[in-house]
Amino acid sequence: MTVSATRKDLMIVNMGPHHPSMHGVLRLILTLDGEDVIDCEPILGYLHRGMEKIAENRTIIQYLPYVTRWDYLATMFTEAITVNGPEQLGNIQVPKRASYIRVIMLELSRIASHLLWLGPFMADIGAQTPFFYIFRERELLYDLFEAATGMRMMHNYFRIGGVAVDLPYGWIDKCLDFCDYFLTEVVEYQKLITRNPVFLQRVEGVGIIDGEEAINWGLSGPMLRASGIQWDLRKVDHYECYDEFDWEVQWQKEGDSLARYLVRIGEMTESVKIIQQAIEGIPGGAYENLEVRRFDGGRHSEWNDFDYRFISKKPSPAFELSKQELYVRVEAPKGELGIFLIGDNSVFPWRWKIRPPGFINLQILPQLVKRMKLADIMTILGSIDIIMGEVDR
């Protein structure tokens, strides 16, 4: 801890874990010289629930309801990564229709996550109005999720080899209506916020990270792209069917809190573009690998036998993880969400290591807030976009 030579009356302050602007149970031990931040030590672990250990005692299908509790604002992404690992281990093909449905759900979830980043971020820096606006849009999103999955937040929708159920009748029209409406609302946000002089004074030049620094700290997502690095796993890893759509990676080169805000606003617009293209081109066919086997077998398939006839579509067969290791990742709203998975010819994973983007991105906070004013901490922490559920796991 660096102590200034001239002033000995430094103040140590606890910020959180109950502070309303901490976005969960994060505690910061701050060393202050008046209003200036001399040192900052984040204390984690208040929301640790042993998610990795639980995974090692559950089959994948049993574990799926747990994973939505990591990042509870972008639940589709945690489900996607949980089924992507076993799919790659077992070389399981996902039907085209299921892949399109997944992309639609993932991008809707990205919009929902960015909206609930935007509202509290603006409230942290003194603007209350956007906080109420974003809930208006999120309510429509949750109505769509509820119609498709039966749940508003914790969806339990993805399955190994596809999704749990097909899209209901009329859902696609409702989703297109939402996309058209939401584009006008993004324009409204930009009019309200982007050129607002008070907002610009709070965020411009605050919390600057250059490109090299961002790479060295292992940052990902909007934190990395706001520092001039055009890195998006949807383009890099070519997972699901993102290659079939026309969209741009959003990035800025300034690396400050304003750049991170602009990247996320741009990503919401791009997500709408992807959803519209996916809905226009969604193919027919099976929505799950089990369905494919049922179709392929024809009328006399064993899947139509008496034993299988009364099994609902919800439970997939217990899936054995072959003896190998694998790292899978997806581009979540907050950055690179990854799983390191080791199987040992059992239905339980031998090791299940989660790489949460929020935890890695949070590491740079002490460096960013040093020599800044106390009020800038909320701006910088808000621009990082953390959810303590996935930071502590």
mmCIF file of C-alpha atoms in Angstrom:
data_model
loop_
_atom_site.group_PDB
_atom_site.id
_atom_site.type_symbol
_atom_site.label_atom_id
_atom_site.label_comp_id
_atom_site.label_asym_id
_atom_site.label_seq_id
_atom_site.Cartn_x
_atom_site.Cartn_y
_atom_site.Cartn_z
ATOM 1 C CA MET A 1 0.000 0.000 0.000
ATOM 2 C CA THR A 2 1.473 3.353 -1.006
ATOM 3 C CA VAL A 3 1.189 6.022 1.671
ATOM 4 C CA SER A 4 1.796 9.666 0.741
ATOM 5 C CA ALA A 5 4.809 11.146 2.500
ATOM 6 C CA THR A 6 3.163 14.495 3.282
ATOM 7 C CA ARG A 7 -0.174 13.324 4.745
ATOM 8 C CA LYS A 8 -0.347 10.826 7.589
ATOM 9 C CA ASP A 9 -4.090 11.167 8.275
ATOM 10 C CA LEU A 10 -5.265 8.627 5.708
ATOM 11 C CA MET A 11 -8.773 7.263 6.102
ATOM 12 C CA ILE A 12 -9.686 3.598 5.554
ATOM 13 C CA VAL A 13 -13.291 3.140 4.466
ATOM 14 C CA ASN A 14 -15.359 0.015 3.817
ATOM 15 C CA MET A 15 -17.480 0.369 0.677
ATOM 16 C CA GLY A 16 -20.017 -2.455 0.563
ATOM 17 C CA PRO A 17 -20.940 -5.283 0.779
ATOM 18 C CA HIS A 18 -24.324 -3.639 1.425
ATOM 19 C CA HIS A 19 -23.806 -0.506 -0.644
ATOM 20 C CA PRO A 20 -26.648 -0.181 -3.205
ATOM 21 C CA SER A 21 -24.187 0.670 -5.992
ATOM 22 C CA MET A 22 -21.968 -2.376 -5.513
ATOM 23 C CA HIS A 23 -24.059 -4.582 -7.855
ATOM 24 C CA GLY A 24 -24.098 -7.452 -5.411
ATOM 25 C CA VAL A 25 -22.112 -8.321 -2.317
ATOM 26 C CA LEU A 26 -18.731 -6.837 -3.276
ATOM 27 C CA ARG A 27 -16.702 -5.152 -0.556
ATOM 28 C CA LEU A 28 -13.985 -2.606 -1.295
ATOM 29 C CA ILE A 29 -11.518 -1.546 1.407
ATOM 30 C CA LEU A 30 -10.500 1.949 0.320
ATOM 31 C CA THR A 31 -7.575 4.014 1.575
ATOM 32 C CA LEU A 32 -8.463 7.681 1.062
ATOM 33 C CA ASP A 33 -6.460 10.882 1.213
ATOM 34 C CA GLY A 34 -9.347 13.319 1.411
ATOM 35 C CA GLU A 35 -11.327 12.591 -1.766
ATOM 36 C CA ASP A 36 -8.422 10.889 -3.550
ATOM 37 C CA VAL A 37 -8.196 7.093 -3.659
ATOM 38 C CA ILE A 38 -4.741 5.912 -2.572
ATOM 39 C CA ASP A 39 -5.468 2.179 -2.528
ATOM 40 C CA CYS A 40 -8.356 -0.218 -3.143
ATOM 41 C CA GLU A 41 -8.655 -3.853 -2.083
ATOM 42 C CA PRO A 42 -11.680 -5.842 -3.327
ATOM 43 C CA ILE A 43 -12.954 -8.572 -0.982
ATOM 44 C CA LEU A 44 -14.844 -11.387 -2.709
ATOM 45 C CA GLY A 45 -16.550 -14.598 -1.714
ATOM 46 C CA TYR A 46 -19.737 -13.446 -0.003
ATOM 47 C CA LEU A 47 -21.828 -15.217 -2.665
ATOM 48 C CA HIS A 48 -19.700 -18.355 -3.086
ATOM 49 C CA ARG A 49 -21.954 -21.411 -3.390
ATOM 50 C CA GLY A 50 -19.546 -24.104 -4.597
ATOM 51 C CA MET A 51 -20.900 -24.253 -8.142
ATOM 52 C CA GLU A 52 -17.875 -26.152 -9.521
ATOM 53 C CA LYS A 53 -18.072 -28.839 -6.832
ATOM 54 C CA ILE A 54 -21.837 -29.238 -7.315
ATOM 55 C CA ALA A 55 -21.195 -29.881 -11.042
ATOM 56 C CA GLU A 56 -18.950 -32.835 -10.191
ATOM 57 C CA ASN A 57 -21.840 -34.590 -8.390
ATOM 58 C CA ARG A 58 -24.581 -34.026 -10.955
ATOM 59 C CA THR A 59 -25.356 -35.202 -14.474
ATOM 60 C CA ILE A 60 -25.472 -32.396 -17.033
ATOM 61 C CA ILE A 61 -29.280 -32.346 -17.081
ATOM 62 C CA GLN A 62 -29.426 -32.265 -13.266
ATOM 63 C CA TYR A 63 -26.888 -29.430 -13.247
ATOM 64 C CA LEU A 64 -28.632 -27.233 -15.842
ATOM 65 C CA PRO A 65 -30.984 -25.491 -13.360
ATOM 66 C CA TYR A 66 -27.958 -24.522 -11.218
ATOM 67 C CA VAL A 67 -26.015 -22.755 -13.961
ATOM 68 C CA THR A 68 -28.585 -20.002 -14.440
ATOM 69 C CA ARG A 69 -27.590 -18.826 -10.954
ATOM 70 C CA TRP A 70 -24.054 -17.819 -12.024
ATOM 71 C CA ASP A 71 -24.845 -14.784 -14.134
ATOM 72 C CA TYR A 72 -28.537 -14.466 -13.383
ATOM 73 C CA LEU A 73 -29.004 -11.631 -15.903
ATOM 74 C CA ALA A 74 -27.695 -13.571 -18.933
ATOM 75 C CA THR A 75 -28.940 -17.040 -18.106
ATOM 76 C CA MET A 76 -29.059 -18.377 -21.676
ATOM 77 C CA PHE A 77 -25.272 -18.077 -21.965
ATOM 78 C CA THR A 78 -24.557 -20.166 -18.882
ATOM 79 C CA GLU A 79 -26.918 -22.837 -20.228
ATOM 80 C CA ALA A 80 -25.276 -22.678 -23.681
ATOM 81 C CA ILE A 81 -21.779 -23.264 -22.307
ATOM 82 C CA THR A 82 -23.032 -26.122 -20.096
ATOM 83 C CA VAL A 83 -24.421 -28.091 -23.052
ATOM 84 C CA ASN A 84 -21.713 -27.069 -25.568
ATOM 85 C CA GLY A 85 -18.996 -28.914 -23.628
ATOM 86 C CA PRO A 86 -20.665 -32.354 -23.606
ATOM 87 C CA GLU A 87 -21.789 -31.839 -27.231
ATOM 88 C CA GLN A 88 -18.186 -31.353 -28.314
ATOM 89 C CA LEU A 89 -16.953 -34.240 -26.144
ATOM 90 C CA GLY A 90 -19.495 -36.611 -27.672
ATOM 91 C CA ASN A 91 -19.427 -35.066 -31.170
ATOM 92 C CA ILE A 92 -23.206 -34.572 -31.016
ATOM 93 C CA GLN A 93 -24.773 -32.764 -33.966
ATOM 94 C CA VAL A 94 -27.245 -29.990 -33.229
ATOM 95 C CA PRO A 95 -30.145 -29.713 -35.721
ATOM 96 C CA LYS A 96 -30.151 -26.516 -37.804
ATOM 97 C CA ARG A 97 -33.446 -25.303 -36.384
ATOM 98 C CA ALA A 98 -32.197 -25.784 -32.819
ATOM 99 C CA SER A 99 -29.050 -23.790 -33.618
ATOM 100 C CA TYR A 100 -31.133 -20.891 -34.969
ATOM 101 C CA ILE A 101 -33.417 -20.964 -31.928
ATOM 102 C CA ARG A 102 -30.324 -20.909 -29.691
ATOM 103 C CA VAL A 103 -28.904 -17.863 -31.468
ATOM 104 C CA ILE A 104 -32.222 -16.000 -31.119
ATOM 105 C CA MET A 105 -32.375 -16.793 -27.391
ATOM 106 C CA LEU A 106 -28.717 -15.906 -26.803
ATOM 107 C CA GLU A 107 -29.049 -12.509 -28.479
ATOM 108 C CA LEU A 108 -32.292 -11.714 -26.637
ATOM 109 C CA SER A 109 -30.451 -12.601 -23.430
ATOM 110 C CA ARG A 110 -27.556 -10.313 -24.447
ATOM 111 C CA ILE A 111 -29.995 -7.408 -24.869
ATOM 112 C CA ALA A 112 -31.591 -8.160 -21.478
ATOM 113 C CA SER A 113 -28.173 -8.218 -19.795
ATOM 114 C CA HIS A 114 -27.007 -4.966 -21.399
ATOM 115 C CA LEU A 115 -30.280 -3.265 -20.471
ATOM 116 C CA LEU A 116 -29.882 -4.173 -16.818
ATOM 117 C CA TRP A 117 -26.314 -2.949 -17.006
ATOM 118 C CA LEU A 118 -27.385 0.387 -18.512
ATOM 119 C CA GLY A 119 -30.081 1.280 -15.964
ATOM 120 C CA PRO A 120 -28.063 0.838 -12.734
ATOM 121 C CA PHE A 121 -24.937 2.304 -14.393
ATOM 122 C CA MET A 122 -26.863 5.491 -15.167
ATOM 123 C CA ALA A 123 -28.386 5.502 -11.660
ATOM 124 C CA ASP A 124 -24.864 5.198 -10.179
ATOM 125 C CA ILE A 125 -23.726 8.345 -11.952
ATOM 126 C CA GLY A 126 -26.855 10.334 -11.129
ATOM 127 C CA ALA A 127 -29.398 9.750 -13.929
ATOM 128 C CA GLN A 128 -32.556 8.037 -12.651
ATOM 129 C CA THR A 129 -34.761 8.171 -15.766
ATOM 130 C CA PRO A 130 -33.034 5.431 -17.863
ATOM 131 C CA PHE A 131 -33.368 3.073 -14.874
ATOM 132 C CA PHE A 132 -37.157 3.148 -15.290
ATOM 133 C CA TYR A 133 -37.020 3.046 -19.090
ATOM 134 C CA ILE A 134 -34.963 -0.153 -19.292
ATOM 135 C CA PHE A 135 -37.468 -2.107 -17.207
ATOM 136 C CA ARG A 136 -40.158 -1.279 -19.743
ATOM 137 C CA GLU A 137 -38.145 -3.067 -22.462
ATOM 138 C CA ARG A 138 -36.964 -5.904 -20.222
ATOM 139 C CA GLU A 139 -40.564 -6.682 -19.318
ATOM 140 C CA LEU A 140 -41.298 -7.325 -23.005
ATOM 141 C CA LEU A 141 -38.183 -9.494 -23.265
ATOM 142 C CA TYR A 142 -39.201 -11.542 -20.240
ATOM 143 C CA ASP A 143 -42.663 -12.005 -21.734
ATOM 144 C CA LEU A 144 -40.972 -13.520 -24.801
ATOM 145 C CA PHE A 145 -38.808 -15.783 -22.627
ATOM 146 C CA GLU A 146 -41.813 -16.858 -20.577
ATOM 147 C CA ALA A 147 -43.812 -17.753 -23.689
ATOM 148 C CA ALA A 148 -40.950 -19.835 -25.147
ATOM 149 C CA THR A 149 -39.471 -21.474 -22.030
ATOM 150 C CA GLY A 150 -42.102 -21.193 -19.297
ATOM 151 C CA MET A 151 -39.811 -19.126 -17.047
ATOM 152 C CA ARG A 152 -38.931 -15.450 -16.992
ATOM 153 C CA MET A 153 -35.389 -15.515 -15.578
ATOM 154 C CA MET A 154 -34.115 -19.054 -14.900
ATOM 155 C CA HIS A 155 -35.111 -20.688 -18.164
ATOM 156 C CA ASN A 156 -33.629 -24.227 -18.089
ATOM 157 C CA TYR A 157 -34.182 -24.270 -21.865
ATOM 158 C CA PHE A 158 -31.008 -25.613 -23.518
ATOM 159 C CA ARG A 159 -30.473 -29.365 -23.850
ATOM 160 C CA ILE A 160 -27.596 -31.527 -25.082
ATOM 161 C CA GLY A 161 -28.264 -31.694 -28.832
ATOM 162 C CA GLY A 162 -30.825 -28.891 -29.062
ATOM 163 C CA VAL A 163 -33.430 -27.118 -26.948
ATOM 164 C CA ALA A 164 -36.160 -28.385 -24.607
ATOM 165 C CA VAL A 165 -39.229 -27.372 -26.648
ATOM 166 C CA ASP A 166 -39.958 -25.753 -29.987
ATOM 167 C CA LEU A 167 -41.028 -22.118 -30.302
ATOM 168 C CA PRO A 168 -44.776 -21.724 -29.643
ATOM 169 C CA TYR A 169 -47.238 -20.594 -32.306
ATOM 170 C CA GLY A 170 -47.147 -16.820 -32.869
ATOM 171 C CA TRP A 171 -43.890 -16.331 -30.913
ATOM 172 C CA ILE A 172 -41.833 -15.384 -33.972
ATOM 173 C CA ASP A 173 -44.237 -12.555 -34.898
ATOM 174 C CA LYS A 174 -44.115 -11.241 -31.339
ATOM 175 C CA CYS A 175 -40.306 -11.342 -31.409
ATOM 176 C CA LEU A 176 -40.172 -9.403 -34.699
ATOM 177 C CA ASP A 177 -42.552 -6.799 -33.243
ATOM 178 C CA PHE A 178 -40.230 -6.434 -30.251
ATOM 179 C CA CYS A 179 -37.187 -5.971 -32.528
ATOM 180 C CA ASP A 180 -38.880 -3.165 -34.490
ATOM 181 C CA TYR A 181 -40.001 -1.459 -31.279
ATOM 182 C CA PHE A 182 -36.651 -1.866 -29.524
ATOM 183 C CA LEU A 183 -34.630 -0.199 -32.310
ATOM 184 C CA THR A 184 -36.642 2.999 -31.797
ATOM 185 C CA GLU A 185 -36.023 2.778 -28.042
ATOM 186 C CA VAL A 186 -32.238 2.463 -28.509
ATOM 187 C CA VAL A 187 -32.374 5.716 -30.499
ATOM 188 C CA GLU A 188 -34.274 7.256 -27.571
ATOM 189 C CA TYR A 189 -31.564 6.101 -25.130
ATOM 190 C CA GLN A 190 -28.884 7.639 -27.334
ATOM 191 C CA LYS A 191 -30.733 10.963 -27.531
ATOM 192 C CA LEU A 192 -31.244 10.973 -23.780
ATOM 193 C CA ILE A 193 -27.783 9.851 -22.674
ATOM 194 C CA THR A 194 -24.970 9.907 -25.246
ATOM 195 C CA ARG A 195 -24.634 13.685 -25.738
ATOM 196 C CA ASN A 196 -25.747 14.648 -22.241
ATOM 197 C CA PRO A 197 -23.047 17.046 -20.904
ATOM 198 C CA VAL A 198 -23.380 15.871 -17.271
ATOM 199 C CA PHE A 199 -23.054 12.217 -18.360
ATOM 200 C CA LEU A 200 -20.017 13.002 -20.534
ATOM 201 C CA GLN A 201 -18.262 14.795 -17.665
ATOM 202 C CA ARG A 202 -18.739 11.743 -15.445
ATOM 203 C CA VAL A 203 -17.488 9.108 -17.936
ATOM 204 C CA GLU A 204 -15.165 10.691 -20.500
ATOM 205 C CA GLY A 205 -11.506 9.940 -19.741
ATOM 206 C CA VAL A 206 -12.410 7.983 -16.580
ATOM 207 C CA GLY A 207 -10.968 4.474 -16.147
ATOM 208 C CA ILE A 208 -8.786 4.392 -19.267
ATOM 209 C CA ILE A 209 -7.350 1.003 -20.327
ATOM 210 C CA ASP A 210 -5.152 0.781 -23.429
ATOM 211 C CA GLY A 211 -5.187 -2.226 -25.744
ATOM 212 C CA GLU A 212 -1.934 -3.811 -24.567
ATOM 213 C CA GLU A 213 -2.967 -3.458 -20.923
ATOM 214 C CA ALA A 214 -6.361 -5.038 -21.648
ATOM 215 C CA ILE A 215 -4.710 -8.080 -23.242
ATOM 216 C CA ASN A 216 -2.169 -8.446 -20.412
ATOM 217 C CA TRP A 217 -4.927 -8.407 -17.776
ATOM 218 C CA GLY A 218 -6.896 -11.030 -19.715
ATOM 219 C CA LEU A 219 -9.917 -8.775 -20.185
ATOM 220 C CA SER A 220 -12.644 -9.815 -22.615
ATOM 221 C CA GLY A 221 -15.969 -8.678 -24.014
ATOM 222 C CA PRO A 222 -16.837 -4.942 -24.085
ATOM 223 C CA MET A 223 -13.908 -4.236 -21.717
ATOM 224 C CA LEU A 224 -11.490 -5.497 -24.396
ATOM 225 C CA ARG A 225 -13.318 -4.130 -27.441
ATOM 226 C CA ALA A 226 -13.578 -0.645 -25.907
ATOM 227 C CA SER A 227 -9.747 -0.575 -25.841
ATOM 228 C CA GLY A 228 -9.411 -0.964 -29.607
ATOM 229 C CA ILE A 229 -9.127 -4.785 -29.843
ATOM 230 C CA GLN A 230 -11.619 -6.236 -32.337
ATOM 231 C CA TRP A 231 -12.050 -9.619 -30.646
ATOM 232 C CA ASP A 232 -15.435 -11.302 -30.549
ATOM 233 C CA LEU A 233 -15.713 -15.072 -30.044
ATOM 234 C CA ARG A 234 -18.787 -15.217 -32.269
ATOM 235 C CA LYS A 235 -16.484 -14.262 -35.166
ATOM 236 C CA VAL A 236 -13.371 -16.063 -33.883
ATOM 237 C CA ASP A 237 -14.764 -19.465 -32.854
ATOM 238 C CA HIS A 238 -17.617 -19.708 -35.399
ATOM 239 C CA TYR A 239 -19.881 -21.472 -32.905
ATOM 240 C CA GLU A 240 -23.622 -22.070 -33.465
ATOM 241 C CA CYS A 241 -24.555 -20.455 -36.810
ATOM 242 C CA TYR A 242 -23.303 -16.877 -36.353
ATOM 243 C CA ASP A 243 -21.334 -17.082 -39.620
ATOM 244 C CA GLU A 244 -24.597 -17.147 -41.566
ATOM 245 C CA PHE A 245 -25.613 -13.658 -40.420
ATOM 246 C CA ASP A 246 -24.419 -10.217 -41.429
ATOM 247 C CA TRP A 247 -23.301 -8.209 -38.389
ATOM 248 C CA GLU A 248 -20.370 -6.098 -37.208
ATOM 249 C CA VAL A 249 -18.118 -6.347 -34.151
ATOM 250 C CA GLN A 250 -18.656 -3.220 -32.037
ATOM 251 C CA TRP A 251 -15.458 -1.574 -30.798
ATOM 252 C CA GLN A 252 -14.005 1.776 -29.722
ATOM 253 C CA LYS A 253 -10.392 2.862 -29.319
ATOM 254 C CA GLU A 254 -10.537 5.318 -26.382
ATOM 255 C CA GLY A 255 -10.663 2.669 -23.648
ATOM 256 C CA ASP A 256 -12.546 4.813 -21.125
ATOM 257 C CA SER A 257 -15.958 4.367 -19.457
ATOM 258 C CA LEU A 258 -17.664 6.213 -22.331
ATOM 259 C CA ALA A 259 -16.167 3.779 -24.870
ATOM 260 C CA ARG A 260 -17.465 0.824 -22.872
ATOM 261 C CA TYR A 261 -20.930 2.398 -22.813
ATOM 262 C CA LEU A 262 -20.845 2.969 -26.598
ATOM 263 C CA VAL A 263 -19.746 -0.632 -27.273
ATOM 264 C CA ARG A 264 -22.659 -2.037 -25.258
ATOM 265 C CA ILE A 265 -25.223 0.283 -26.869
ATOM 266 C CA GLY A 266 -23.887 -0.748 -30.300
ATOM 267 C CA GLU A 267 -24.041 -4.432 -29.344
ATOM 268 C CA MET A 268 -27.743 -4.164 -28.539
ATOM 269 C CA THR A 269 -28.423 -2.849 -32.052
ATOM 270 C CA GLU A 270 -26.288 -5.606 -33.619
ATOM 271 C CA SER A 271 -28.111 -8.232 -31.551
ATOM 272 C CA VAL A 272 -31.421 -7.042 -32.981
ATOM 273 C CA LYS A 273 -29.961 -7.367 -36.500
ATOM 274 C CA ILE A 274 -28.872 -10.955 -35.785
ATOM 275 C CA ILE A 275 -32.289 -11.864 -34.307
ATOM 276 C CA GLN A 276 -34.146 -10.435 -37.307
ATOM 277 C CA GLN A 277 -31.968 -12.377 -39.769
ATOM 278 C CA ALA A 278 -32.287 -15.597 -37.722
ATOM 279 C CA ILE A 279 -36.067 -15.304 -37.614
ATOM 280 C CA GLU A 280 -36.289 -14.609 -41.348
ATOM 281 C CA GLY A 281 -34.150 -17.658 -42.191
ATOM 282 C CA ILE A 282 -35.154 -20.143 -39.481
ATOM 283 C CA PRO A 283 -35.482 -23.610 -41.061
ATOM 284 C CA GLY A 284 -38.015 -26.318 -40.231
ATOM 285 C CA GLY A 285 -37.165 -29.713 -38.796
ATOM 286 C CA ALA A 286 -36.277 -31.098 -35.386
ATOM 287 C CA TYR A 287 -35.444 -28.922 -32.415
ATOM 288 C CA GLU A 288 -33.474 -31.607 -30.530
ATOM 289 C CA ASN A 289 -31.181 -34.514 -31.363
ATOM 290 C CA LEU A 290 -33.589 -36.951 -29.700
ATOM 291 C CA GLU A 291 -36.241 -35.786 -32.147
ATOM 292 C CA VAL A 292 -33.865 -36.419 -35.061
ATOM 293 C CA ARG A 293 -33.468 -40.044 -33.962
ATOM 294 C CA ARG A 294 -37.229 -40.329 -33.641
ATOM 295 C CA PHE A 295 -37.705 -38.954 -37.173
ATOM 296 C CA ASP A 296 -34.875 -40.967 -38.726
ATOM 297 C CA GLY A 297 -36.239 -44.237 -37.367
ATOM 298 C CA GLY A 298 -39.558 -43.667 -39.116
ATOM 299 C CA ARG A 299 -42.791 -45.273 -37.974
ATOM 300 C CA HIS A 300 -41.161 -48.370 -36.473
ATOM 301 C CA SER A 301 -38.403 -46.624 -34.510
ATOM 302 C CA GLU A 302 -37.597 -47.915 -31.010
ATOM 303 C CA TRP A 303 -38.252 -44.359 -29.819
ATOM 304 C CA ASN A 304 -41.946 -44.987 -30.547
ATOM 305 C CA ASP A 305 -42.009 -48.163 -28.428
ATOM 306 C CA PHE A 306 -44.191 -48.468 -25.367
ATOM 307 C CA ASP A 307 -41.246 -47.831 -23.036
ATOM 308 C CA TYR A 308 -40.529 -44.425 -24.565
ATOM 309 C CA ARG A 309 -44.044 -43.311 -25.423
ATOM 310 C CA PHE A 310 -44.817 -41.679 -22.079
ATOM 311 C CA ILE A 311 -41.458 -40.024 -21.565
ATOM 312 C CA SER A 312 -41.914 -36.288 -21.870
ATOM 313 C CA LYS A 313 -39.378 -34.318 -23.923
ATOM 314 C CA LYS A 314 -37.915 -32.632 -20.827
ATOM 315 C CA PRO A 315 -35.431 -35.284 -19.646
ATOM 316 C CA SER A 316 -32.706 -36.177 -22.105
ATOM 317 C CA PRO A 317 -30.976 -39.536 -21.616
ATOM 318 C CA ALA A 318 -28.107 -39.489 -19.079
ATOM 319 C CA PHE A 319 -25.056 -38.644 -21.114
ATOM 320 C CA GLU A 320 -21.685 -40.294 -20.479
ATOM 321 C CA LEU A 321 -18.667 -37.956 -20.680
ATOM 322 C CA SER A 322 -15.756 -39.625 -22.471
ATOM 323 C CA LYS A 323 -12.286 -39.688 -20.886
ATOM 324 C CA GLN A 324 -10.781 -36.495 -22.302
ATOM 325 C CA GLU A 325 -10.469 -32.837 -21.458
ATOM 326 C CA LEU A 326 -11.863 -29.808 -23.232
ATOM 327 C CA TYR A 327 -12.122 -26.030 -22.945
ATOM 328 C CA VAL A 328 -15.233 -24.447 -24.458
ATOM 329 C CA ARG A 329 -16.164 -20.779 -24.490
ATOM 330 C CA VAL A 330 -18.895 -18.428 -25.637
ATOM 331 C CA GLU A 331 -19.083 -14.654 -26.033
ATOM 332 C CA ALA A 332 -21.296 -13.720 -23.085
ATOM 333 C CA PRO A 333 -22.483 -10.094 -22.589
ATOM 334 C CA LYS A 334 -19.704 -9.497 -20.042
ATOM 335 C CA GLY A 335 -16.915 -11.272 -21.945
ATOM 336 C CA GLU A 336 -15.504 -14.737 -22.481
ATOM 337 C CA LEU A 337 -17.435 -17.317 -20.474
ATOM 338 C CA GLY A 338 -15.538 -20.593 -20.528
ATOM 339 C CA ILE A 339 -15.667 -24.099 -19.054
ATOM 340 C CA PHE A 340 -12.681 -26.412 -18.617
ATOM 341 C CA LEU A 341 -14.190 -29.878 -18.551
ATOM 342 C CA ILE A 342 -12.565 -33.248 -17.798
ATOM 343 C CA GLY A 343 -14.604 -36.418 -18.320
ATOM 344 C CA ASP A 344 -13.758 -39.912 -17.091
ATOM 345 C CA ASN A 345 -16.307 -42.234 -18.740
ATOM 346 C CA SER A 346 -18.916 -41.355 -16.137
ATOM 347 C CA VAL A 347 -22.165 -39.387 -16.231
ATOM 348 C CA PHE A 348 -20.553 -36.888 -13.812
ATOM 349 C CA PRO A 349 -17.713 -34.570 -14.913
ATOM 350 C CA TRP A 350 -14.413 -35.308 -13.127
ATOM 351 C CA ARG A 351 -13.537 -31.586 -13.191
ATOM 352 C CA TRP A 352 -15.682 -28.609 -14.063
ATOM 353 C CA LYS A 353 -13.734 -25.322 -13.982
ATOM 354 C CA ILE A 354 -15.642 -22.121 -14.723
ATOM 355 C CA ARG A 355 -13.901 -19.121 -16.291
ATOM 356 C CA PRO A 356 -16.251 -16.234 -15.459
ATOM 357 C CA PRO A 357 -15.692 -12.994 -17.391
ATOM 358 C CA GLY A 358 -16.757 -10.778 -14.466
ATOM 359 C CA PHE A 359 -14.124 -12.245 -12.128
ATOM 360 C CA ILE A 360 -11.268 -11.676 -14.612
ATOM 361 C CA ASN A 361 -12.475 -8.195 -15.601
ATOM 362 C CA LEU A 362 -12.784 -7.154 -11.946
ATOM 363 C CA GLN A 363 -9.045 -7.750 -11.354
ATOM 364 C CA ILE A 364 -8.123 -4.447 -12.992
ATOM 365 C CA LEU A 365 -10.370 -2.368 -10.690
ATOM 366 C CA PRO A 366 -7.722 -1.485 -8.038
ATOM 367 C CA GLN A 367 -5.369 -0.215 -10.743
ATOM 368 C CA LEU A 368 -8.108 1.858 -12.422
ATOM 369 C CA VAL A 369 -9.336 3.615 -9.275
ATOM 370 C CA LYS A 370 -5.939 4.585 -7.828
ATOM 371 C CA ARG A 371 -5.338 8.347 -7.985
ATOM 372 C CA MET A 372 -8.976 8.899 -8.994
ATOM 373 C CA LYS A 373 -11.656 10.676 -6.945
ATOM 374 C CA LEU A 374 -13.948 8.717 -4.634
ATOM 375 C CA ALA A 375 -16.994 9.464 -6.829
ATOM 376 C CA ASP A 376 -15.251 7.931 -9.870
ATOM 377 C CA ILE A 377 -15.219 4.476 -8.235
ATOM 378 C CA MET A 378 -18.918 3.993 -8.981
ATOM 379 C CA THR A 379 -18.428 5.048 -12.610
ATOM 380 C CA ILE A 380 -15.491 2.680 -13.156
ATOM 381 C CA LEU A 381 -17.054 -0.264 -11.306
ATOM 382 C CA GLY A 382 -20.333 0.249 -13.190
ATOM 383 C CA SER A 383 -18.553 0.334 -16.554
ATOM 384 C CA ILE A 384 -16.843 -3.016 -15.822
ATOM 385 C CA ASP A 385 -20.286 -4.676 -15.475
ATOM 386 C CA ILE A 386 -19.989 -7.409 -12.851
ATOM 387 C CA ILE A 387 -22.507 -9.838 -11.404
ATOM 388 C CA MET A 388 -21.335 -11.287 -8.112
ATOM 389 C CA GLY A 389 -23.098 -14.590 -8.769
ATOM 390 C CA GLU A 390 -20.549 -15.452 -11.450
ATOM 391 C CA VAL A 391 -17.605 -13.676 -9.776
ATOM 392 C CA ASP A 392 -17.947 -15.796 -6.607
ATOM 393 C CA ARG A 393 -19.598 -18.879 -8.202
#
